[in-house]
JSON list of C-alpha atoms in Angstrom, two decimals:
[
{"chain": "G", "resi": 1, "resn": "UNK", "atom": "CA", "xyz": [5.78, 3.52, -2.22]},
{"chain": "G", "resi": 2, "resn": "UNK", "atom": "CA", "xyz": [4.91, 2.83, -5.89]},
{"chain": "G", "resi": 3, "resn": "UNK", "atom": "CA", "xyz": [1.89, 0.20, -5.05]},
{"chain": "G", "resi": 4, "resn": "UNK", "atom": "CA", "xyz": [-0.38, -0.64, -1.82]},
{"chain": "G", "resi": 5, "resn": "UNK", "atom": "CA", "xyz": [1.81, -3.21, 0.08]},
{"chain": "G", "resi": 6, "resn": "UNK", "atom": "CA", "xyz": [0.00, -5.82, 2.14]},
{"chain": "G", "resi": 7, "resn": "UNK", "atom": "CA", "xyz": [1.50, -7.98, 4.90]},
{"chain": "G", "resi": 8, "resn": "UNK", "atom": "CA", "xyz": [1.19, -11.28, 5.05]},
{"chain": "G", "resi": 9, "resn": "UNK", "atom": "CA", "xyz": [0.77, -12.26, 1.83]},
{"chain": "G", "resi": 10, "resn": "UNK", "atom": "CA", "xyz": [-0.81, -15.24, 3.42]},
{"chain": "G", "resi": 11, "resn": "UNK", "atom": "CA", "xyz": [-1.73, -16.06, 6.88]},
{"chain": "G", "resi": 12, "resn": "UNK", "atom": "CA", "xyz": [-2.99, -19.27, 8.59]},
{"chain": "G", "resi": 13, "resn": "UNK", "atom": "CA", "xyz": [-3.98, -19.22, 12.28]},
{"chain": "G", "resi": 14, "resn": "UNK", "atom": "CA", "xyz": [-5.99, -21.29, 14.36]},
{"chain": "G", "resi": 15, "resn": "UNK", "atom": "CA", "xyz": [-10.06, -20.49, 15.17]},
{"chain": "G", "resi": 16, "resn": "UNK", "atom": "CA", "xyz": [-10.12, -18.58, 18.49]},
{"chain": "G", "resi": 17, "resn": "UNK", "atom": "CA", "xyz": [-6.84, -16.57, 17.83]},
{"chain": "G", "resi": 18, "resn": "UNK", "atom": "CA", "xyz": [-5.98, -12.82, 16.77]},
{"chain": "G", "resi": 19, "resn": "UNK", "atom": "CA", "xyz": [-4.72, -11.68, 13.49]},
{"chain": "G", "resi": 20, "resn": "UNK", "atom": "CA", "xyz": [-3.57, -8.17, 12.41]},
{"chain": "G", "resi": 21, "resn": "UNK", "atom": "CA", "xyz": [-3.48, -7.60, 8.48]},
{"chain": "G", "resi": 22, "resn": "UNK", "atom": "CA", "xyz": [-1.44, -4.49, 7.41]},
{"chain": "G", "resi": 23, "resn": "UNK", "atom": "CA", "xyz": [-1.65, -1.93, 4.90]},
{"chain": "G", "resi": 24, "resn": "UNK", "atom": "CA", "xyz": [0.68, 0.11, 3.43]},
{"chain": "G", "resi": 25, "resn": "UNK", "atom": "CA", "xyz": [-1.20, 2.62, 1.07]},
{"chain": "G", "resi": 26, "resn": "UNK", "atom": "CA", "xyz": [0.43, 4.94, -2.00]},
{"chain": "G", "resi": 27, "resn": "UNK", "atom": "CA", "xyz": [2.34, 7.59, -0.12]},
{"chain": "G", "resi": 28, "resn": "UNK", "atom": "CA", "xyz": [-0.01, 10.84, -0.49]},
{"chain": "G", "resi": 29, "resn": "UNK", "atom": "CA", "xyz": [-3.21, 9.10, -0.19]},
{"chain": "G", "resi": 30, "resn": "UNK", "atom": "CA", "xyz": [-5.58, 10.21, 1.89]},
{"chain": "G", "resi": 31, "resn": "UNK", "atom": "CA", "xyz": [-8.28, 7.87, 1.52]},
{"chain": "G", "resi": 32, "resn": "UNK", "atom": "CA", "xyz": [-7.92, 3.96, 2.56]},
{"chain": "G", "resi": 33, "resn": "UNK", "atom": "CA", "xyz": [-10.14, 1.20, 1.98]},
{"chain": "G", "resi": 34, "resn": "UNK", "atom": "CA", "xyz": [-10.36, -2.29, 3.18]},
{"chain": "G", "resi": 35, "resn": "UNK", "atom": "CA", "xyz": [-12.48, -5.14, 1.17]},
{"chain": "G", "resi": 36, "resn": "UNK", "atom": "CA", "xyz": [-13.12, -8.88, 1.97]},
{"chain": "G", "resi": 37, "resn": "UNK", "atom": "CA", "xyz": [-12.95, -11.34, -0.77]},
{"chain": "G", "resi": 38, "resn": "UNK", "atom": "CA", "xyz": [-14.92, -14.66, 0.04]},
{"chain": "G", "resi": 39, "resn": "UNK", "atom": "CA", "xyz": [-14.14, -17.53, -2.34]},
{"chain": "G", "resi": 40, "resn": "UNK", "atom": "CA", "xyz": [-16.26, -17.43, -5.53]},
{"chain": "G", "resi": 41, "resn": "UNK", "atom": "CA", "xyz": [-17.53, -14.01, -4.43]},
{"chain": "G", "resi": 42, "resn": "UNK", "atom": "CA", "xyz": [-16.74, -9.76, -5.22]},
{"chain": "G", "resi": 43, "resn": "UNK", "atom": "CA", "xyz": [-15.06, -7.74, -3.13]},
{"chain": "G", "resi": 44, "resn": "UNK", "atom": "CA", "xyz": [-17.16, -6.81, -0.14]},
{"chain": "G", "resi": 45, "resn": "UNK", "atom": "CA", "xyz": [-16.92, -3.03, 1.71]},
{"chain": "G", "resi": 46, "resn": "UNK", "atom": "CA", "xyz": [-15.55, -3.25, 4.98]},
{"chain": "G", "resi": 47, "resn": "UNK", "atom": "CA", "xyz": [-14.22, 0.21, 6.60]},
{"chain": "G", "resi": 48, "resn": "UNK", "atom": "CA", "xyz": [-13.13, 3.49, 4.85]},
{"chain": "G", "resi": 49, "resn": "UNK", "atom": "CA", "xyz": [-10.87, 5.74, 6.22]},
{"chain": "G", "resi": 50, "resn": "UNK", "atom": "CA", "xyz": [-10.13, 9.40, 5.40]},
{"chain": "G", "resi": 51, "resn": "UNK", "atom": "CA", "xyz": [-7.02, 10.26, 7.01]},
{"chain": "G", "resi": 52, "resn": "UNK", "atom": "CA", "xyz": [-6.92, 9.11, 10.50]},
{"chain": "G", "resi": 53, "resn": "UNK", "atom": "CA", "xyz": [-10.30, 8.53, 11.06]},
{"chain": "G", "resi": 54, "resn": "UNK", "atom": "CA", "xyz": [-12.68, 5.89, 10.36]},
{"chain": "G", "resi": 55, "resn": "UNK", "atom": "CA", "xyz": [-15.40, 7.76, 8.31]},
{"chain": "G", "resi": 56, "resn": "UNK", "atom": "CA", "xyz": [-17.29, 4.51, 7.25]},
{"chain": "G", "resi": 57, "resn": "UNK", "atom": "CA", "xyz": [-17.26, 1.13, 9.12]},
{"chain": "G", "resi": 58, "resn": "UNK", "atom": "CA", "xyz": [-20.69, -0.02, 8.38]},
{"chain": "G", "resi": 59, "resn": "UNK", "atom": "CA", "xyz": [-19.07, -2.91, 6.61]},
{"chain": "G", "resi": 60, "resn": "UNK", "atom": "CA", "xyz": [-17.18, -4.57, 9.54]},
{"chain": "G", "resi": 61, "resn": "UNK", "atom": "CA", "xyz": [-19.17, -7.71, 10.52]},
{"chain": "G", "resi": 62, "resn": "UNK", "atom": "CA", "xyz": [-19.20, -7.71, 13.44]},
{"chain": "G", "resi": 63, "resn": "UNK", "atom": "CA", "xyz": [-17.30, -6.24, 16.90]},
{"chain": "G", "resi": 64, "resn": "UNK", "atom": "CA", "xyz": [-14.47, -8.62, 16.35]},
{"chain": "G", "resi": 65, "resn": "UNK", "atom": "CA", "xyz": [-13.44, -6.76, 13.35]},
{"chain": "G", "resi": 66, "resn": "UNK", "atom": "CA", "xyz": [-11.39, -3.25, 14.12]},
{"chain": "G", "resi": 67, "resn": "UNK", "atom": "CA", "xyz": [-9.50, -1.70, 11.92]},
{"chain": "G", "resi": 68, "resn": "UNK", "atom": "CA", "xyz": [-7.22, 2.13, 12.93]},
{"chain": "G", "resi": 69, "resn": "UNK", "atom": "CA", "xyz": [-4.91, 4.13, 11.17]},
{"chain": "G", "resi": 70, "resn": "UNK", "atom": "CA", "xyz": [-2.94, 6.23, 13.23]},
{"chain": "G", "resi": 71, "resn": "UNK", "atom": "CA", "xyz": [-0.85, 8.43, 11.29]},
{"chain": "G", "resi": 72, "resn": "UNK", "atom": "CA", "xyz": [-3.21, 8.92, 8.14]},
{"chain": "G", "resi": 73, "resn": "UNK", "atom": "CA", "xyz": [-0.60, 6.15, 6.21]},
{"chain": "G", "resi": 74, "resn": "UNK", "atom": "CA", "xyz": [-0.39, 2.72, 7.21]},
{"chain": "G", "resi": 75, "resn": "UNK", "atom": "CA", "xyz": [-3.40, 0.86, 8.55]},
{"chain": "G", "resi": 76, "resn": "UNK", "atom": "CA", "xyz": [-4.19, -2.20, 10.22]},
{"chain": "G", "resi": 77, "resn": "UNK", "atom": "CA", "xyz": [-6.93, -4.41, 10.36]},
{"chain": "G", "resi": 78, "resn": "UNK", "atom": "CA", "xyz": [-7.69, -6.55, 13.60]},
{"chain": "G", "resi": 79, "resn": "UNK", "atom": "CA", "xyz": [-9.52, -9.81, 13.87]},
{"chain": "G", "resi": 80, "resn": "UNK", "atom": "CA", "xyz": [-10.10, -11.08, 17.35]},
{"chain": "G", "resi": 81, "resn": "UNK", "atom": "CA", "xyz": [-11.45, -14.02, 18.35]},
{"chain": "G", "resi": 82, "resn": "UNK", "atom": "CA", "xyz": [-11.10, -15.85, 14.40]},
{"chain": "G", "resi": 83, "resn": "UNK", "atom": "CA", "xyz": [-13.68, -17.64, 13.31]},
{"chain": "G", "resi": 84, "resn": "UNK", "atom": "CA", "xyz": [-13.61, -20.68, 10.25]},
{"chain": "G", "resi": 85, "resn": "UNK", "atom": "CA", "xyz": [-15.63, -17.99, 8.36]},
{"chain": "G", "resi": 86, "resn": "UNK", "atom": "CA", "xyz": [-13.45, -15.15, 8.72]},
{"chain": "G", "resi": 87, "resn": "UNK", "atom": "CA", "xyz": [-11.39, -17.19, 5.81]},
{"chain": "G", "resi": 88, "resn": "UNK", "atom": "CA", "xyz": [-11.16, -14.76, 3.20]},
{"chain": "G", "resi": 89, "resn": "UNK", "atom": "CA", "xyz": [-9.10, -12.74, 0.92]},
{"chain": "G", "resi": 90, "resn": "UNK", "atom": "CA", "xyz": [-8.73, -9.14, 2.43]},
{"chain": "G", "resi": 91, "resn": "UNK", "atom": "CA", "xyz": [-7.73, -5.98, 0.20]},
{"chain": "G", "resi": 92, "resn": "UNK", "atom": "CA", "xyz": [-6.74, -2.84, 0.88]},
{"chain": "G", "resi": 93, "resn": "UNK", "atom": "CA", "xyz": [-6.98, -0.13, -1.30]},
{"chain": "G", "resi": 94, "resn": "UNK", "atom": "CA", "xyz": [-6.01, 3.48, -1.39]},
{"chain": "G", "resi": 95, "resn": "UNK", "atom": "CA", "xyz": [-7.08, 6.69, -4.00]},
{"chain": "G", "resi": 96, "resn": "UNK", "atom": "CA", "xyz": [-6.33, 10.59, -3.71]},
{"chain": "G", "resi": 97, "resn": "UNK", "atom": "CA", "xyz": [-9.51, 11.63, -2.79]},
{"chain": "G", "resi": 98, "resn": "UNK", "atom": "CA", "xyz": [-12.32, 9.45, -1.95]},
{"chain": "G", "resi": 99, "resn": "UNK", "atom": "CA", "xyz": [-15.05, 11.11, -4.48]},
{"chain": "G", "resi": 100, "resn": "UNK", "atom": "CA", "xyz": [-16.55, 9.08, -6.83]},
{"chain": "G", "resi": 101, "resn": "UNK", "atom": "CA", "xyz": [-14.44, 10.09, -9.73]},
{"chain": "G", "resi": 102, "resn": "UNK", "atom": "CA", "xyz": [-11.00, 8.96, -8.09]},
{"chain": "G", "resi": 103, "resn": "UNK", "atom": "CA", "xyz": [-9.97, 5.84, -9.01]},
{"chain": "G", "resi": 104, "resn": "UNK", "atom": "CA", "xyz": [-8.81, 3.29, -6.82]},
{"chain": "G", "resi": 105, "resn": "UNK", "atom": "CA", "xyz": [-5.18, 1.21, -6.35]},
{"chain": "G", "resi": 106, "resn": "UNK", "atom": "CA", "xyz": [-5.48, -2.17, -4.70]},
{"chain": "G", "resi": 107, "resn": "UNK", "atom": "CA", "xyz": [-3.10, -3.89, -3.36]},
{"chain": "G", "resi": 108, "resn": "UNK", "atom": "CA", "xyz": [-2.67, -7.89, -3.56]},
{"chain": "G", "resi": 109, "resn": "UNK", "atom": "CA", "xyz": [-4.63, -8.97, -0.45]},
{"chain": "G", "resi": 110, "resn": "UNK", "atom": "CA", "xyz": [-4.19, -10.96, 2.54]},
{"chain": "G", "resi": 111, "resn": "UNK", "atom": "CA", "xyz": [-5.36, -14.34, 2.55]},
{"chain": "G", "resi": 112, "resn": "UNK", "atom": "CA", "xyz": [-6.48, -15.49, 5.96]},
{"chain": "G", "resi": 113, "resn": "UNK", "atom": "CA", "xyz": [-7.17, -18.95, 6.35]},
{"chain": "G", "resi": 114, "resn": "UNK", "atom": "CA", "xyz": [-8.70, -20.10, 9.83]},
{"chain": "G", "resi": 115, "resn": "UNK", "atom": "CA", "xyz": [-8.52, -23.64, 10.62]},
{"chain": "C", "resi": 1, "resn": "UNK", "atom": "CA", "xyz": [-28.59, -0.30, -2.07]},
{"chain": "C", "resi": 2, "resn": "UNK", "atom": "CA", "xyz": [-27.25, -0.55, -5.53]},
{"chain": "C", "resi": 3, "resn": "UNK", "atom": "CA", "xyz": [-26.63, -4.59, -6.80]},
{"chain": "C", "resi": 4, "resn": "UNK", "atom": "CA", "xyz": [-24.56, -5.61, -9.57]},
{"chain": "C", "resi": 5, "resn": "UNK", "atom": "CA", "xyz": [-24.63, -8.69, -11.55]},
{"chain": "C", "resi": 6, "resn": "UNK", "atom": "CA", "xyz": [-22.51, -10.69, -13.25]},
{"chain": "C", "resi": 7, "resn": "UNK", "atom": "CA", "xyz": [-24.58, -13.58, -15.16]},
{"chain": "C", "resi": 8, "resn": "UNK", "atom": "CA", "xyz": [-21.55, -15.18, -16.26]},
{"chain": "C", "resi": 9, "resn": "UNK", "atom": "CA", "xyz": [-19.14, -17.63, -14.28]},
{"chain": "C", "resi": 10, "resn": "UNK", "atom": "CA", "xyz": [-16.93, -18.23, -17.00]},
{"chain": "C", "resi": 11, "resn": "UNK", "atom": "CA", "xyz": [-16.43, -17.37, -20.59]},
{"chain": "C", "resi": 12, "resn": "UNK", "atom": "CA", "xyz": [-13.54, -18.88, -22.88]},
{"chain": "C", "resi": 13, "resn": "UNK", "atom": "CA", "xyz": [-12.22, -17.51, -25.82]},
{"chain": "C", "resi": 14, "resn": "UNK", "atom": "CA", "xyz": [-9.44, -18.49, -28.50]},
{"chain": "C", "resi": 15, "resn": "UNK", "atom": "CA", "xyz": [-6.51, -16.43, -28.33]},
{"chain": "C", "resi": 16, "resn": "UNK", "atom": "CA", "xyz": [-7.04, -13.52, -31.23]},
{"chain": "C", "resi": 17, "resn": "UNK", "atom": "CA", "xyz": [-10.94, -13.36, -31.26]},
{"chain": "C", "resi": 18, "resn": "UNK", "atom": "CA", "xyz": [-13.43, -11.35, -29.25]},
{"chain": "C", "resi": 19, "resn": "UNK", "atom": "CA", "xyz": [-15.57, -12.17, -26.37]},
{"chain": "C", "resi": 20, "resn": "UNK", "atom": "CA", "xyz": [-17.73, -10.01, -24.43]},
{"chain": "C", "resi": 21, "resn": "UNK", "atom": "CA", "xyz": [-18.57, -10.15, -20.74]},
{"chain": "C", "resi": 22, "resn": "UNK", "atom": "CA", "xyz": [-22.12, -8.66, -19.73]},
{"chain": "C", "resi": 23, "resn": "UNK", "atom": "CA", "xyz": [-23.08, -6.64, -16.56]},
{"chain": "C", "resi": 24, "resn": "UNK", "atom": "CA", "xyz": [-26.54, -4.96, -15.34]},
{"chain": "C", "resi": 25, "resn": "UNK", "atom": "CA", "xyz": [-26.84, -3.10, -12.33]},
{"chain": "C", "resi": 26, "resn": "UNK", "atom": "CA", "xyz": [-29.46, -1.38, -10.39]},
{"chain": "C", "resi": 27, "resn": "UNK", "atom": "CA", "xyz": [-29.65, 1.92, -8.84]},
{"chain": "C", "resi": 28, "resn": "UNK", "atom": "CA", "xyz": [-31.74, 4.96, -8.33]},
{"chain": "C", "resi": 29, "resn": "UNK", "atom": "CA", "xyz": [-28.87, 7.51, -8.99]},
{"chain": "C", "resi": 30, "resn": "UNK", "atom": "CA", "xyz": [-28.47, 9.43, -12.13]},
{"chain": "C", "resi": 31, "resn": "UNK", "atom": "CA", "xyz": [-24.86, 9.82, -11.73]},
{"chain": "C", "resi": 32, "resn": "UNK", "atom": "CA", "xyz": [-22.34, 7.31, -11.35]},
{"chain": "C", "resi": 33, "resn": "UNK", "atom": "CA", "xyz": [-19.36, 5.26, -12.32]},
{"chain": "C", "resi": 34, "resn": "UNK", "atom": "CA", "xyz": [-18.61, 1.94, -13.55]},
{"chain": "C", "resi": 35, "resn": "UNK", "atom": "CA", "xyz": [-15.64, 0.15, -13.38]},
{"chain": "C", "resi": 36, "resn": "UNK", "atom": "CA", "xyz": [-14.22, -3.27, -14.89]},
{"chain": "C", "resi": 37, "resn": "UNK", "atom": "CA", "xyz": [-11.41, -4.53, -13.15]},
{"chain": "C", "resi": 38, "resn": "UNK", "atom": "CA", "xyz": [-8.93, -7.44, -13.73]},
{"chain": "C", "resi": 39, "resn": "UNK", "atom": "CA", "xyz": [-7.83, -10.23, -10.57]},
{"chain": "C", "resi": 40, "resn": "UNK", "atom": "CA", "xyz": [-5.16, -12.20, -11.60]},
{"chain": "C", "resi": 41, "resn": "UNK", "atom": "CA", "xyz": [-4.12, -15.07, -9.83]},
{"chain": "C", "resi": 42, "resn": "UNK", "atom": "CA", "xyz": [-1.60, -12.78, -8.11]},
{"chain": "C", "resi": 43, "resn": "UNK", "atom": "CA", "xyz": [-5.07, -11.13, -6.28]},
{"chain": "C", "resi": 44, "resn": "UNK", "atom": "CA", "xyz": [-4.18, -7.85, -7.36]},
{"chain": "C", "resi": 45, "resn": "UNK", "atom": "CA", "xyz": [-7.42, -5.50, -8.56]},
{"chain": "C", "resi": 46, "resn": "UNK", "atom": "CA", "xyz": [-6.19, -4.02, -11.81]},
{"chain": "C", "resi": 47, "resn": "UNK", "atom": "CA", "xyz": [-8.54, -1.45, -13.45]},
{"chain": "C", "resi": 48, "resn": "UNK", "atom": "CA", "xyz": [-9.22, -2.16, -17.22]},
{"chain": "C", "resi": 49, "resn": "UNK", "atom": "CA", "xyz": [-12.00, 0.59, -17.64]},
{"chain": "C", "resi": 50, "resn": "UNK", "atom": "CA", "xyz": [-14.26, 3.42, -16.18]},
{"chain": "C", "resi": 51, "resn": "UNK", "atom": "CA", "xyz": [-17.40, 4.87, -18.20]},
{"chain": "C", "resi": 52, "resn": "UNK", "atom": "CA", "xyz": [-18.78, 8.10, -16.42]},
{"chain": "C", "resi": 53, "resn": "UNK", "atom": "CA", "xyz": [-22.53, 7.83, -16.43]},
{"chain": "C", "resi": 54, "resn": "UNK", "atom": "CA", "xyz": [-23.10, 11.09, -17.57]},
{"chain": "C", "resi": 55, "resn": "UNK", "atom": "CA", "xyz": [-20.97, 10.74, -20.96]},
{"chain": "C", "resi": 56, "resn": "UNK", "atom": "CA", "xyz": [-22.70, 9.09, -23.33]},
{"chain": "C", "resi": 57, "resn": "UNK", "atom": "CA", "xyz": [-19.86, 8.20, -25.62]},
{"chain": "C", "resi": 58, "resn": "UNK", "atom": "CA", "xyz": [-18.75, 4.35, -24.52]},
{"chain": "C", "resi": 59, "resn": "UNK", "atom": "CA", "xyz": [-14.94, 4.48, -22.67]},
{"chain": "C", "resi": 60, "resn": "UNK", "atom": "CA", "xyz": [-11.89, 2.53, -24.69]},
{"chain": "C", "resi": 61, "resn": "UNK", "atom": "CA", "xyz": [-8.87, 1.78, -23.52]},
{"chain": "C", "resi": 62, "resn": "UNK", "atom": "CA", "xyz": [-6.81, -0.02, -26.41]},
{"chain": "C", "resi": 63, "resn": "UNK", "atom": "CA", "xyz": [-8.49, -3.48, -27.02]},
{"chain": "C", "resi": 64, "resn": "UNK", "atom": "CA", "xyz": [-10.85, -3.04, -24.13]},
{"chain": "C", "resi": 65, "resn": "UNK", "atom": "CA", "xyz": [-14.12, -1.00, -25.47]},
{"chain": "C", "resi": 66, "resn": "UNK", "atom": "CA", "xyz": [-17.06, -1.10, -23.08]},
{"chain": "C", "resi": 67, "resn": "UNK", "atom": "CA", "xyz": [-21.13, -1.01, -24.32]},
{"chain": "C", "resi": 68, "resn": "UNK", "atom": "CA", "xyz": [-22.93, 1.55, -22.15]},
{"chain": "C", "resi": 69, "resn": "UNK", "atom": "CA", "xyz": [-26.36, 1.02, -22.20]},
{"chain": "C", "resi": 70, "resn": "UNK", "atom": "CA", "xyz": [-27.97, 3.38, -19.08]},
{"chain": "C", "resi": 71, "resn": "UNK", "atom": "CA", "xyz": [-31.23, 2.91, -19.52]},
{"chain": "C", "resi": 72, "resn": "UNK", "atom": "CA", "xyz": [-31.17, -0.95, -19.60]},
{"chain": "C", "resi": 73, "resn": "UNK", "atom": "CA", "xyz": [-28.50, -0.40, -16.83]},
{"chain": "C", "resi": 74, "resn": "UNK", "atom": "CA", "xyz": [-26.07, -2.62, -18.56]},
{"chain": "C", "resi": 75, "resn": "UNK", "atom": "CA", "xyz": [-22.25, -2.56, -19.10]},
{"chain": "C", "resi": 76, "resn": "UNK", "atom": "CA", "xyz": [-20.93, -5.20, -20.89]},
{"chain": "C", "resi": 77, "resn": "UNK", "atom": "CA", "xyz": [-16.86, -5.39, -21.44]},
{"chain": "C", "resi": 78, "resn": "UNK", "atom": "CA", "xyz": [-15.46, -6.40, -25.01]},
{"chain": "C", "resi": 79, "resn": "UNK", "atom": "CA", "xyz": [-11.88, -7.68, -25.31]},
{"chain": "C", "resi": 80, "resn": "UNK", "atom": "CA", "xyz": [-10.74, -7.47, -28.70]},
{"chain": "C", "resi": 81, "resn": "UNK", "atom": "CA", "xyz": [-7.70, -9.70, -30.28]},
{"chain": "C", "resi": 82, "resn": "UNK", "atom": "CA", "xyz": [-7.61, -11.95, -27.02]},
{"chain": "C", "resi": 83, "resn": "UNK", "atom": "CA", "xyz": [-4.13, -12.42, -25.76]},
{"chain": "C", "resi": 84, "resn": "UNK", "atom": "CA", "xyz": [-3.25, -14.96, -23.19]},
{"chain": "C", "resi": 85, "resn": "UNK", "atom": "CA", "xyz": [-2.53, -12.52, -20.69]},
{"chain": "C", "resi": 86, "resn": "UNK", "atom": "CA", "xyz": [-5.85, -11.36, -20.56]},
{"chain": "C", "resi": 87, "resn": "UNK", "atom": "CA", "xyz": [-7.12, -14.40, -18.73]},
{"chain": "C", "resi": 88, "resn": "UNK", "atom": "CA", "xyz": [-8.30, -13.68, -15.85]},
{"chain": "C", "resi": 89, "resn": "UNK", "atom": "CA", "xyz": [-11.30, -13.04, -13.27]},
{"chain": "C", "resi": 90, "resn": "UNK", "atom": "CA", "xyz": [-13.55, -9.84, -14.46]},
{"chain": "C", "resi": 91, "resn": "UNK", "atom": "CA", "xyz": [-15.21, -8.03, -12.24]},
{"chain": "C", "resi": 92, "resn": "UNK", "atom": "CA", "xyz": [-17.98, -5.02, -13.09]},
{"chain": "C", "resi": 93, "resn": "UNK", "atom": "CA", "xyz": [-18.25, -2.79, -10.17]},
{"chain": "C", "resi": 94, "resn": "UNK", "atom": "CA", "xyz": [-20.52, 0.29, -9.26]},
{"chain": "C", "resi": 95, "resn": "UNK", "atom": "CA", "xyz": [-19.26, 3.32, -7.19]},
{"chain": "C", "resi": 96, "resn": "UNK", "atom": "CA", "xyz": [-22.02, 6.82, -6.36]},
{"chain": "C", "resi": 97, "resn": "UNK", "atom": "CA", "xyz": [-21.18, 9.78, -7.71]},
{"chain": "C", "resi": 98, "resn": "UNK", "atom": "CA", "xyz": [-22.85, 11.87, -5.08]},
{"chain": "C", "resi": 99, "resn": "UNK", "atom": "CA", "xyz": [-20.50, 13.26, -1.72]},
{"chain": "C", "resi": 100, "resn": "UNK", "atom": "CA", "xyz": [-22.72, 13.80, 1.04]},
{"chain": "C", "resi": 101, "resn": "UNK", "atom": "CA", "xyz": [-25.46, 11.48, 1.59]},
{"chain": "C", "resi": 102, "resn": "UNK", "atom": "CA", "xyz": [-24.03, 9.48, -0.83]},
{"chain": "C", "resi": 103, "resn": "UNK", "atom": "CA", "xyz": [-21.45, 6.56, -0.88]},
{"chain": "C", "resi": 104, "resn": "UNK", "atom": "CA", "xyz": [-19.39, 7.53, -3.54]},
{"chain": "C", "resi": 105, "resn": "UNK", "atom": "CA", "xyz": [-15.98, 6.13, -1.70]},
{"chain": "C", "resi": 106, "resn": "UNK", "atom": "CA", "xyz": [-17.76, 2.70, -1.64]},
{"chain": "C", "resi": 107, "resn": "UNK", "atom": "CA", "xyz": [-17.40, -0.20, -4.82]},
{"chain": "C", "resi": 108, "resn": "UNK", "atom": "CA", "xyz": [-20.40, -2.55, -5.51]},
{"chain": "C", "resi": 109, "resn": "UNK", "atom": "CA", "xyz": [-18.29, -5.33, -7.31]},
{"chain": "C", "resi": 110, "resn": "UNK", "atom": "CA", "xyz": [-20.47, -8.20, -9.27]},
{"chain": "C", "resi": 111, "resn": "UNK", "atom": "CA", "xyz": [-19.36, -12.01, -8.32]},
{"chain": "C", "resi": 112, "resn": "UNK", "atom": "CA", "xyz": [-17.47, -11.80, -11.36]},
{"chain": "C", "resi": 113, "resn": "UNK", "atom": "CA", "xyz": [-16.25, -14.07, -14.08]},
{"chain": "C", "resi": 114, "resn": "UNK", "atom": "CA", "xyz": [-13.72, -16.10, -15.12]},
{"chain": "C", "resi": 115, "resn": "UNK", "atom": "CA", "xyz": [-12.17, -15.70, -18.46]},
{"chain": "C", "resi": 116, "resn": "UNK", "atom": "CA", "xyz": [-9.90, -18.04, -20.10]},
{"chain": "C", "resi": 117, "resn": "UNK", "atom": "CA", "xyz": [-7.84, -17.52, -23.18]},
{"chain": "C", "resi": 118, "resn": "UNK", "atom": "CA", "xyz": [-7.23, -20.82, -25.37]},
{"chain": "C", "resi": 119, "resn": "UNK", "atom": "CA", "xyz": [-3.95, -21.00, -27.30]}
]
């Protein structure tokens, strides 16, 4: 597609239940990115995936926090177990390569609210 | 670990004038990128700049001119002839320039700040 889709635009759930936040990167990327936004705050690093694989997820916060990509397109990021401070803005992002130089398209975020 | 901050919540400017928004960083690395993006309320990350650590000449991009400084490790952002589009939240952001070894897929963003544009 022309831009990074994310779906839901917004999502409200209730502490204790599972989410899945989707990504739909610029057709051709290789390299895709997800970021959490806390209120007031930068983007944060979460995972970063080239292709099909997972080649960083040092940012995940914990083991409730998985995110795959299947085909090397479309991603999906899985929260199990929300907490109240999993509440966040999450972006995804995707770029050519992933080398330093490459510049990055984001897309408008998921906001998860857990009540 | 590279940091980046933002000293600046928020900065206001009149519609036609300039306003600058500063930046430091810190790092070890020689080589690099910096970035200023745009958030919109609509959420969406828009680039506005990139300066290449290794070029010495400051990036422009229209009304947006950025003030490389490497050895204080600062980026500031100027906006010239303010419009009230460019209101917004700023944010600098730091990304290694080295493959292996290095995290050069990964963005340090600052905390940001918020720019608004008086009529």
């Amino acid at each position: 597609g022309a831009g990074v889709s994310q779906t839901p635009s917004n999502k409200v759930t209730e502490k204790g239940k599972y989410v899945e936040l989707r990504c739909d990167p610029i057709s051709g990327h290789t390299a895709l990115y997800w970021y959490r936004q806390s209120l007031g705050q930068g983007p944060e690093f979460l995972i970063y995936f080239q292709g099909t694989g997972a080649a960083d997820d040092s940012g995940l916060p914990n083991d409730r926090f998985f995110a795959v990509r299947p085909e090397g397109s479309v991603s999906t990021l899985k929260i199990q177990r929300t907490e109240r401070g999993d509440s966040a803005v999450y972006l995804c992002a995707s770029s050519l390569k992933a080398t330093g130089a490459n510049v990055l398209t984001f897309g408008a975020g998921s906001r998860l609210t857990v009540l | 670990a590279q940091t980046v901050t933002q000293s600046q919540p928020e900065m206001s400017v009149q519609e036609a004038e300039t306003v600058t928004l500063s930046c430091t960083y810190d790092t070890s690395e020689s080589d690099y990128y910096l970035f200023w993006y745009k958030q919109p309320p609509s959420r969406q990350m828009i680039l506005v700049i990139r300066q290449e650590a290794y070029k010495q000449q400051n990036a422009t991009e229209n009304r947006f001119s950025v003030n490389f400084q490497k050895a204080a490790k600062s980026f500031s952002l100027k906006i010239s002839d303010s419009q009230l589009g460019d209101a917004a939240m700023y944010f600098c952001a730091y990304r290694s320039a080295f493959g292996s070894g290095g995290s050069n897929y990964k963005l340090t963003f600052g905390k940001g700040t918020l720019l608004t544009v008086n009529p």
